Short mmCIF file of C-alpha atoms in Angstrom, two decimals:
data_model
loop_
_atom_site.label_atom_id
_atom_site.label_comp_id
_atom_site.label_asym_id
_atom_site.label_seq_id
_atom_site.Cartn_x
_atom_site.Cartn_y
_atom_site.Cartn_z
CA UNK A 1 10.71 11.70 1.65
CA UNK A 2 11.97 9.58 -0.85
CA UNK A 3 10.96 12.47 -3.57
CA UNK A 4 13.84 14.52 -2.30
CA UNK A 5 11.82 16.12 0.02
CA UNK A 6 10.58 17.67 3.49
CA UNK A 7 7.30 19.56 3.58
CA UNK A 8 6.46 22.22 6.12
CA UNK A 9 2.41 21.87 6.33
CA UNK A 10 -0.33 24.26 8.31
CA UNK A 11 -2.83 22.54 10.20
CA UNK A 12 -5.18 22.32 7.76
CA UNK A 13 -2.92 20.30 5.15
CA UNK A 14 -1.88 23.08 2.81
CA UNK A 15 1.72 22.82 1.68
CA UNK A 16 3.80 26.20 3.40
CA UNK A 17 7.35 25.61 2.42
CA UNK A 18 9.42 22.72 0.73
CA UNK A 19 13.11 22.03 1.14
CA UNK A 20 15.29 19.89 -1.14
CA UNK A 21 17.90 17.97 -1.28
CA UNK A 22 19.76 16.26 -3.43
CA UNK A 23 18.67 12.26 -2.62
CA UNK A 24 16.15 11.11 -0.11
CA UNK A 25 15.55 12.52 3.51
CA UNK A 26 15.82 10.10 5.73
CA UNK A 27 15.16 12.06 9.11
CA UNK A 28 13.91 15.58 10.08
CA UNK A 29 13.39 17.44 13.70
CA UNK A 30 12.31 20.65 14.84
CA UNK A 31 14.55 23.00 17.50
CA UNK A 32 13.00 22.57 20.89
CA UNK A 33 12.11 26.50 20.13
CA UNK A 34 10.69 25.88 16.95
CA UNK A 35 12.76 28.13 15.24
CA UNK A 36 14.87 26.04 13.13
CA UNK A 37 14.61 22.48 11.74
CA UNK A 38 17.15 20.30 10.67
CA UNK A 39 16.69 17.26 7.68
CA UNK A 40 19.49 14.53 6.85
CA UNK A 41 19.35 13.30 3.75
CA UNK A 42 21.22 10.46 1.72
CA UNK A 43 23.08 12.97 -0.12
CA UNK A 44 25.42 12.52 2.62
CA UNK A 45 24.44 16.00 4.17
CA UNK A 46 22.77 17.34 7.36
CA UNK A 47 20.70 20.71 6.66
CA UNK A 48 19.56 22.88 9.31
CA UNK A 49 17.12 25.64 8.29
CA UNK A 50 14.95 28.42 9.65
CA UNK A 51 11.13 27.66 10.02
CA UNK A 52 10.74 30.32 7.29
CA UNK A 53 12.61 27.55 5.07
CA UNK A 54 15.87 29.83 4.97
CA UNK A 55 19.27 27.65 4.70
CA UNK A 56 21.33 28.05 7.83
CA UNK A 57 24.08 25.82 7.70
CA UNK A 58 24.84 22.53 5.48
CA UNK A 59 27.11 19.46 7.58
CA UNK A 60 28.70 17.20 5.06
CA UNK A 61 29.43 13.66 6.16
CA UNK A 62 31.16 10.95 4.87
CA UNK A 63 28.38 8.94 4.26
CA UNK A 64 24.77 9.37 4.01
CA UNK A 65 23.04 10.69 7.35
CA UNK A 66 20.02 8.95 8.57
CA UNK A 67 18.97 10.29 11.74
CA UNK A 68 18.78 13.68 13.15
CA UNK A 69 17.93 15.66 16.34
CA UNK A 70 18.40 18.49 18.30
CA UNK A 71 19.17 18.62 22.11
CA UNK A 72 17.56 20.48 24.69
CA UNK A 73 19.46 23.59 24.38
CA UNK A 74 18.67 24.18 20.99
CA UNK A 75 22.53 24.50 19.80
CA UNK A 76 23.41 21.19 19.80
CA UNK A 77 22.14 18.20 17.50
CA UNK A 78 23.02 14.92 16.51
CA UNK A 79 23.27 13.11 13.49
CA UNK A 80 23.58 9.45 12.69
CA UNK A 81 24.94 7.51 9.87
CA UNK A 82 24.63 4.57 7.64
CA UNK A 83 27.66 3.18 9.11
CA UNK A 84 26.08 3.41 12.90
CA UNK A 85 28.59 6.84 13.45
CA UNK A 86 27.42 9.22 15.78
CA UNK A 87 27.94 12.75 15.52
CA UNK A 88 27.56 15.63 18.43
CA UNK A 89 27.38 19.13 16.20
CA UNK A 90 27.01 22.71 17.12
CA UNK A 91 24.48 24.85 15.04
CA UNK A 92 27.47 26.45 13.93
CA UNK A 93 28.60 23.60 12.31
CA UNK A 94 31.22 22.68 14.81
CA UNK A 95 31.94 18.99 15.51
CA UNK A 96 32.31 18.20 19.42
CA UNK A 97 32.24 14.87 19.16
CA UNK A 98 32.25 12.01 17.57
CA UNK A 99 30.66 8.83 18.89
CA UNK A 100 31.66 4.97 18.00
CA UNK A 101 27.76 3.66 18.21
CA UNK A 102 25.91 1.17 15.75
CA UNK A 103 27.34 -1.23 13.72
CA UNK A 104 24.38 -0.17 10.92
CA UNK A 105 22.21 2.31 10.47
CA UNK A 106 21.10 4.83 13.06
CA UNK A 107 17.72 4.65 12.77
CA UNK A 108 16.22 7.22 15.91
CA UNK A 109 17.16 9.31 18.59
CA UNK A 110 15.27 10.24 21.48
CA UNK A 111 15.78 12.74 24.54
CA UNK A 112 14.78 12.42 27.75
CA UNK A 113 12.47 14.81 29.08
CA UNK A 114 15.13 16.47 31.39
CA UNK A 115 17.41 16.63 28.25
CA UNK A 116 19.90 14.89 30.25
CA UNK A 117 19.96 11.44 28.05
CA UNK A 118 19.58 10.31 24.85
CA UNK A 119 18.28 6.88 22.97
CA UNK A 120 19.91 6.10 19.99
CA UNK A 121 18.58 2.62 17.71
CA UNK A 122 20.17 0.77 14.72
CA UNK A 123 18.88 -1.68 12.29
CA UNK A 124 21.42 -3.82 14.05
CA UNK A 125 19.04 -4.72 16.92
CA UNK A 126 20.56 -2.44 19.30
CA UNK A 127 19.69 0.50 21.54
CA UNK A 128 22.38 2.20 23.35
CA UNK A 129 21.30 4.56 26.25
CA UNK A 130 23.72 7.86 26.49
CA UNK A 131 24.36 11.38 28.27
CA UNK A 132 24.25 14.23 26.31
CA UNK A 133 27.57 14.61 26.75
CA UNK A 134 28.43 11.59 24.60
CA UNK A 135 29.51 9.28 27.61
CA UNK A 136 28.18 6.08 26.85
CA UNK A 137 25.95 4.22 29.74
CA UNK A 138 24.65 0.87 28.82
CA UNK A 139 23.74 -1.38 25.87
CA UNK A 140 19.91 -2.46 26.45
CA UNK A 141 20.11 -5.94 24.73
CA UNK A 142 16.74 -8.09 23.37
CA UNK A 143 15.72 -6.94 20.31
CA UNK A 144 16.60 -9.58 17.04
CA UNK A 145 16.33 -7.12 14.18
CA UNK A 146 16.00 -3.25 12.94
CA UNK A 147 14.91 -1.13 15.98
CA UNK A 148 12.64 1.72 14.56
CA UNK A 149 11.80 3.98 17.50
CA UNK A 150 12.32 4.69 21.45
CA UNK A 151 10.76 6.94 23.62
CA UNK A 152 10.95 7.88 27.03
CA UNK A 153 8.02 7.98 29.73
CA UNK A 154 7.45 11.44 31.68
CA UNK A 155 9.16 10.56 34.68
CA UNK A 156 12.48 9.41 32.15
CA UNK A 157 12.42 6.45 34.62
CA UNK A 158 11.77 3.82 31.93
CA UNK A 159 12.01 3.49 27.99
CA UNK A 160 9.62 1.71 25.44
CA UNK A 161 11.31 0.38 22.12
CA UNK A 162 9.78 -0.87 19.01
CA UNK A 163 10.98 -3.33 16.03
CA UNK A 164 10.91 -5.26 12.74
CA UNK A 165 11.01 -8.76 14.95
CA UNK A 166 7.79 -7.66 16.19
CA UNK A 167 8.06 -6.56 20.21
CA UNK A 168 7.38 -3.70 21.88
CA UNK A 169 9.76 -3.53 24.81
CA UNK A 170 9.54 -1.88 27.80
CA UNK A 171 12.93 -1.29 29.86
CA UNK A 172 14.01 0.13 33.01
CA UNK A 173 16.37 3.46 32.98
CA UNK A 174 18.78 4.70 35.56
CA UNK A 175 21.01 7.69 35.28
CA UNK A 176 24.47 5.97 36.21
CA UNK A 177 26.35 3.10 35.61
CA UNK A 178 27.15 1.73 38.74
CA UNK A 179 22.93 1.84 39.47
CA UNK A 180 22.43 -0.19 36.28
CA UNK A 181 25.12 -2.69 37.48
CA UNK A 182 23.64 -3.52 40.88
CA UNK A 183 19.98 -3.67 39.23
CA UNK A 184 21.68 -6.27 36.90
CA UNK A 185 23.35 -7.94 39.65
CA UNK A 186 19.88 -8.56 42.00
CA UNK A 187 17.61 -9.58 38.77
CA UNK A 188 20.23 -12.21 37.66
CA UNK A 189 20.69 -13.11 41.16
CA UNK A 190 24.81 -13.59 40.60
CA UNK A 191 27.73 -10.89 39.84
CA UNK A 192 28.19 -9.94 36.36
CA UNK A 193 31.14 -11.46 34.36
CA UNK A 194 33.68 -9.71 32.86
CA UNK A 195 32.09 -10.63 29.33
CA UNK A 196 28.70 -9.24 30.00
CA UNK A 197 30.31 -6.09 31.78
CA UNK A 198 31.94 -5.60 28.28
CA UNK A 199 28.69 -6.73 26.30
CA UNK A 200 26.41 -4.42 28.41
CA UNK A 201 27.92 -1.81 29.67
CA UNK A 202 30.84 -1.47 28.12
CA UNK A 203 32.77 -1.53 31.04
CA UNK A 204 36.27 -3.03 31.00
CA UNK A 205 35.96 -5.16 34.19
CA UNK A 206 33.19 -4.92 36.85
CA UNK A 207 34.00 -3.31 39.98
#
């Protein structure tokens, strides 16, 4: 919340425990286990704490953190910046990685529900498509303005995206590159060039 804020509530709307920090939170998520939860606030920190509200371990960024989640195994989240940076921590507070991403605000993440991909979106228009791992797979391009959310469906076979230009997207997911490049190639009817290769995929030529 802007009031410094995240609340833990019961299901019938009675306050349980309330964490602070020291600007607004910007993003929050529960461990797959529900056992922890993690906030990131503008105070240019990433909190991860036990359901009871205990303080486990406090990641200090450069700038102010925006976006959080956790991955599928539970030890592992991600955080996202104002300056589109993404970060791959350990609940330990170990970096692994650090990803070049947005060039604005992270403003989501989403896992698939195999945990084997993730769905990061900026207030730059764009949503990247990535393994956990932090290898980067394609660039899904449309959107004008701020994307707020993405979710996968059940079967992790396609992806819905929302935004401030007023769309609701729906795209089509595959789990490696060189499947996303020969979809491209039969709906455009024509090989890629080298520009869009670099525009969409990040690839340095096509192959």
């Amino acid at each position: 919340s802007g009031d410094n804020t995240a609340r833990i509530w019961n299901s019938d709307g009675k306050v349980l425990i309330t964490l602070n920090h020291a600007d607004s939170i910007n993003g929050i998520a529960f461990s797959p286990d529900g056992v922890m939860l993690a906030t990131a606030g503008t105070d240019y920190s990433t909190r991860i704490y036990s359901i009871e509200g205990k303080l486990l371990l406090t990641i200090t960024t450069d700038y102010p953190s925006c976006s959080v989640a956790f991955l599928k195994d539970g030890k592992t989240i991600l955080i996202g910046d104002s300056t589109g940076a993404i970060f791959i921590y350990s609940t330990a507070g170990n970096l692994i990685k650090q990803l070049t991403a947005h060039n604005d605000v992270i403003t989501s993440f989403n896992l698939s529900r195999d945990g084997q991909f993730f769905i990061s979106t900026g207030v730059d228009g764009s949503v990247l498509l990535w393994k956990i791992s932090g290898e980067f797979i394609a660039s899904l391009e449309g959107h004008t303005t701020w994307v707020t959310r993405a979710a996968f469906n059940k079967s992790n076979s396609q992806v819905v995206t929302t935004s401030w230009d007023g769309t609701i997207r729906l795209w089509g997911m595959h789990g490696d590159v060189d499947t996303m490049l020969a979809d491209a190639v039969s709906r455009v009817d024509r090989n890629l060039t080298e520009k869009e290769c670099i525009r969409y995929l990040r690839l340095e030529k096509c192959e």
